[in-house]
PDB file of C-alpha atoms in Angstrom:
ATOM      1  CA  MET A   1     -31.523  58.474  24.623  1.00  0.00           C
ATOM      2  CA  SER A   2     -29.335  59.905  27.362  1.00  0.00           C
ATOM      3  CA  TYR A   3     -25.836  58.645  27.945  1.00  0.00           C
ATOM      4  CA  LYS A   4     -26.789  57.206  31.338  1.00  0.00           C
ATOM      5  CA  ALA A   5     -29.669  55.247  29.795  1.00  0.00           C
ATOM      6  CA  GLY A   6     -27.344  54.066  27.028  1.00  0.00           C
ATOM      7  CA  ILE A   7     -24.791  52.890  29.592  1.00  0.00           C
ATOM      8  CA  ILE A   8     -27.450  50.935  31.499  1.00  0.00           C
ATOM      9  CA  LYS A   9     -28.690  49.370  28.261  1.00  0.00           C
ATOM     10  CA  ALA A  10     -25.135  48.473  27.187  1.00  0.00           C
ATOM     11  CA  ILE A  11     -24.263  46.845  30.522  1.00  0.00           C
ATOM     12  CA  THR A  12     -27.456  44.755  30.525  1.00  0.00           C
ATOM     13  CA  GLU A  13     -26.991  43.642  26.903  1.00  0.00           C
ATOM     14  CA  LEU A  14     -23.290  42.788  27.294  1.00  0.00           C
ATOM     15  CA  LYS A  15     -24.100  40.486  30.259  1.00  0.00           C
ATOM     16  CA  ASP A  16     -20.555  40.359  31.588  1.00  0.00           C
ATOM     17  CA  ARG A  17     -20.399  38.608  34.954  1.00  0.00           C
ATOM     18  CA  THR A  18     -17.433  40.631  36.151  1.00  0.00           C
ATOM     19  CA  GLY A  19     -18.717  43.902  34.690  1.00  0.00           C
ATOM     20  CA  SER A  20     -18.236  45.625  31.351  1.00  0.00           C
ATOM     21  CA  SER A  21     -15.225  47.786  30.597  1.00  0.00           C
ATOM     22  CA  SER A  22     -15.742  51.410  29.644  1.00  0.00           C
ATOM     23  CA  ILE A  23     -14.310  50.678  26.184  1.00  0.00           C
ATOM     24  CA  ALA A  24     -16.804  47.861  25.597  1.00  0.00           C
ATOM     25  CA  ILE A  25     -19.659  50.072  26.807  1.00  0.00           C
ATOM     26  CA  LYS A  26     -18.485  52.875  24.543  1.00  0.00           C
ATOM     27  CA  LYS A  27     -18.287  50.621  21.462  1.00  0.00           C
ATOM     28  CA  HIS A  28     -21.732  49.194  22.152  1.00  0.00           C
ATOM     29  CA  MET A  29     -23.240  52.657  22.553  1.00  0.00           C
ATOM     30  CA  GLN A  30     -21.563  54.019  19.407  1.00  0.00           C
ATOM     31  CA  ALA A  31     -22.938  51.119  17.389  1.00  0.00           C
ATOM     32  CA  ALA A  32     -26.422  51.789  18.761  1.00  0.00           C
ATOM     33  CA  MET A  33     -26.243  55.577  18.218  1.00  0.00           C
ATOM     34  CA  GLY A  34     -25.572  55.412  14.518  1.00  0.00           C
ATOM     35  CA  ASP A  35     -24.967  58.834  12.942  1.00  0.00           C
ATOM     36  CA  LYS A  36     -25.036  60.966  16.105  1.00  0.00           C
ATOM     37  CA  LYS A  37     -21.796  62.679  17.131  1.00  0.00           C
ATOM     38  CA  TRP A  38     -20.024  60.976  20.044  1.00  0.00           C
ATOM     39  CA  GLN A  39     -19.402  63.162  23.098  1.00  0.00           C
ATOM     40  CA  ASN A  40     -16.683  61.418  25.105  1.00  0.00           C
ATOM     41  CA  GLY A  41     -16.660  63.981  27.919  1.00  0.00           C
ATOM     42  CA  ILE A  42     -20.378  63.545  28.508  1.00  0.00           C
ATOM     43  CA  PHE A  43     -19.983  59.762  28.435  1.00  0.00           C
ATOM     44  CA  LEU A  44     -17.207  59.818  31.072  1.00  0.00           C
ATOM     45  CA  LYS A  45     -19.189  62.273  33.220  1.00  0.00           C
ATOM     46  CA  ALA A  46     -22.252  60.000  33.043  1.00  0.00           C
ATOM     47  CA  LEU A  47     -20.126  57.044  34.196  1.00  0.00           C
ATOM     48  CA  LYS A  48     -18.665  59.006  37.132  1.00  0.00           C
ATOM     49  CA  ASP A  49     -22.059  60.404  38.149  1.00  0.00           C
ATOM     50  CA  GLY A  50     -23.600  56.927  37.968  1.00  0.00           C
ATOM     51  CA  VAL A  51     -20.916  55.561  40.290  1.00  0.00           C
ATOM     52  CA  ALA A  52     -21.376  58.508  42.673  1.00  0.00           C
ATOM     53  CA  SER A  53     -25.180  58.110  42.746  1.00  0.00           C
ATOM     54  CA  GLY A  54     -24.914  54.351  43.295  1.00  0.00           C
ATOM     55  CA  GLU A  55     -26.437  53.225  39.991  1.00  0.00           C
ATOM     56  CA  PHE A  56     -23.173  51.647  38.849  1.00  0.00           C
ATOM     57  CA  ILE A  57     -20.546  49.726  40.786  1.00  0.00           C
ATOM     58  CA  LYS A  58     -16.954  50.144  39.670  1.00  0.00           C
ATOM     59  CA  VAL A  59     -14.910  46.943  39.870  1.00  0.00           C
ATOM     60  CA  LYS A  60     -11.289  47.581  38.891  1.00  0.00           C
ATOM     61  CA  ALA A  61     -11.691  48.987  35.358  1.00  0.00           C
ATOM     62  CA  SER A  62     -15.211  47.605  34.779  1.00  0.00           C
ATOM     63  CA  TYR A  63     -18.713  48.754  35.592  1.00  0.00           C
ATOM     64  CA  LYS A  64     -21.694  46.748  36.840  1.00  0.00           C
ATOM     65  CA  LEU A  65     -25.267  47.694  37.601  1.00  0.00           C
ATOM     66  CA  SER A  66     -26.005  47.981  41.308  1.00  0.00           C
ATOM     67  CA  PRO A  67     -28.670  45.641  42.709  1.00  0.00           C
ATOM     68  CA  ALA A  68     -31.051  48.601  43.124  1.00  0.00           C
ATOM     69  CA  ALA A  69     -30.547  49.618  39.498  1.00  0.00           C
ATOM     70  CA  LYS A  70     -31.126  46.034  38.334  1.00  0.00           C
ATOM     71  CA  THR A  71     -34.515  45.853  40.055  1.00  0.00           C
ATOM     72  CA  ALA A  72     -35.485  49.272  38.669  1.00  0.00           C
ATOM     73  CA  ALA A  73     -34.498  48.189  35.168  1.00  0.00           C
ATOM     74  CA  LYS A  74     -36.551  44.992  35.488  1.00  0.00           C
ATOM     75  CA  LYS A  75     -39.624  46.951  36.609  1.00  0.00           C
ATOM     76  CA  LYS A  76     -39.345  49.320  33.657  1.00  0.00           C
ATOM     77  CA  SER A  77     -38.809  46.525  31.147  1.00  0.00           C
ATOM     78  CA  ALA A  78     -41.744  44.445  32.430  1.00  0.00           C
ATOM     79  CA  PRO A  79     -44.337  44.469  29.637  1.00  0.00           C
ATOM     80  CA  LYS A  80     -47.667  46.063  30.448  1.00  0.00           C
ATOM     81  CA  PRO A  81     -50.722  43.933  29.691  1.00  0.00           C
ATOM     82  CA  LYS A  82     -52.297  45.144  26.463  1.00  0.00           C
ATOM     83  CA  LYS A  83     -55.887  44.766  25.426  1.00  0.00           C
ATOM     84  CA  ALA A  84     -56.389  41.566  23.515  1.00  0.00           C
ATOM     85  CA  ALA A  85     -57.011  42.127  19.834  1.00  0.00           C
ATOM     86  CA  PRO A  86     -60.129  40.491  18.421  1.00  0.00           C
ATOM     87  CA  LYS A  87     -59.233  37.007  17.277  1.00  0.00           C
ATOM     88  CA  LYS A  88     -59.482  36.237  13.587  1.00  0.00           C
ATOM     89  CA  LYS A  89     -60.962  32.994  12.393  1.00  0.00           C
ATOM     90  CA  ALA A  90     -58.324  30.442  11.651  1.00  0.00           C
ATOM     91  CA  ALA A  91     -58.061  29.364   8.042  1.00  0.00           C
ATOM     92  CA  PRO A  92     -59.366  25.837   7.481  1.00  0.00           C
ATOM     93  CA  LYS A  93     -56.545  23.328   7.507  1.00  0.00           C
ATOM     94  CA  LYS A  94     -55.875  21.425   4.322  1.00  0.00           C
ATOM     95  CA  LYS A  95     -55.790  17.666   4.473  1.00  0.00           C
ATOM     96  CA  THR A  96     -52.301  16.370   4.012  1.00  0.00           C
ATOM     97  CA  ALA A  97     -51.720  13.324   1.856  1.00  0.00           C
ATOM     98  CA  PRO A  98     -50.484  10.304   3.808  1.00  0.00           C
ATOM     99  CA  LYS A  99     -46.753   9.910   3.515  1.00  0.00           C
ATOM    100  CA  LYS A 100     -45.425   6.930   1.629  1.00  0.00           C
ATOM    101  CA  LYS A 101     -43.333   4.534   3.641  1.00  0.00           C
ATOM    102  CA  ALA A 102     -39.763   4.232   2.530  1.00  0.00           C
ATOM    103  CA  ALA A 103     -38.760   0.862   1.127  1.00  0.00           C
ATOM    104  CA  PRO A 104     -36.908  -1.165   3.751  1.00  0.00           C
ATOM    105  CA  LYS A 105     -33.183  -1.217   3.159  1.00  0.00           C
ATOM    106  CA  LYS A 106     -31.532  -4.555   2.596  1.00  0.00           C
ATOM    107  CA  LYS A 107     -28.985  -5.399   5.189  1.00  0.00           C
ATOM    108  CA  THR A 108     -25.974  -7.322   3.983  1.00  0.00           C
ATOM    109  CA  ALA A 109     -24.009  -8.623   6.872  1.00  0.00           C
ATOM    110  CA  THR A 110     -20.480  -9.544   5.982  1.00  0.00           C
ATOM    111  CA  LYS A 111     -18.995 -12.201   8.183  1.00  0.00           C
ATOM    112  CA  LYS A 112     -15.277 -12.412   8.569  1.00  0.00           C
ATOM    113  CA  LYS A 113     -13.695 -15.811   8.787  1.00  0.00           C
ATOM    114  CA  ALA A 114     -11.789 -16.349  11.959  1.00  0.00           C
ATOM    115  CA  ALA A 115      -8.065 -16.472  11.352  1.00  0.00           C
ATOM    116  CA  PRO A 116      -6.561 -19.887  12.121  1.00  0.00           C
ATOM    117  CA  LYS A 117      -4.765 -19.943  15.412  1.00  0.00           C
ATOM    118  CA  LYS A 118      -1.011 -20.119  15.240  1.00  0.00           C
ATOM    119  CA  LYS A 119       0.731 -22.884  17.086  1.00  0.00           C
ATOM    120  CA  ALA A 120       3.028 -21.828  19.857  1.00  0.00           C
ATOM    121  CA  ALA A 121       6.647 -22.259  18.861  1.00  0.00           C
ATOM    122  CA  THR A 122       8.393 -24.992  20.815  1.00  0.00           C
ATOM    123  CA  LYS A 123      11.754 -24.247  22.314  1.00  0.00           C
ATOM    124  CA  LYS A 124      14.681 -26.211  21.007  1.00  0.00           C
ATOM    125  CA  LYS A 125      16.772 -27.929  23.570  1.00  0.00           C
ATOM    126  CA  THR A 126      20.340 -26.779  23.574  1.00  0.00           C
ATOM    127  CA  ALA A 127      23.113 -29.235  24.084  1.00  0.00           C
ATOM    128  CA  GLU A 128      24.867 -29.056  27.389  1.00  0.00           C
ATOM    129  CA  LYS A 129      28.416 -27.815  27.276  1.00  0.00           C
ATOM    130  CA  LYS A 130      31.149 -29.555  29.214  1.00  0.00           C
TER     131      LYS A 130
END
């Protein structure tokens, strides 16, 4: 896989709305490459060439796919209709035993006794001072 194809794949898989940073793209590609030696100069050149050709859009320090590149990627990834394989006969379904109904649970409702209402305290009359 070329670096440009790897960059396109990384950007589409990362699905960042504001674009993917070059570091995130690099980490994603290195994880996908496995044992191959990483060529940073080629990676940076592929990013710059992609921006110059219009495949990528640079937003601050992030990269997005251009609308033209998105439509091209969708066309390539659209699955081609394959010939239908001959259908095999389905295995006969086994009869399942009817399920037993669970015993109904007993409901024990606990009623709380209403607390007796407290009488309002009456105010004591104070003696008038002369």
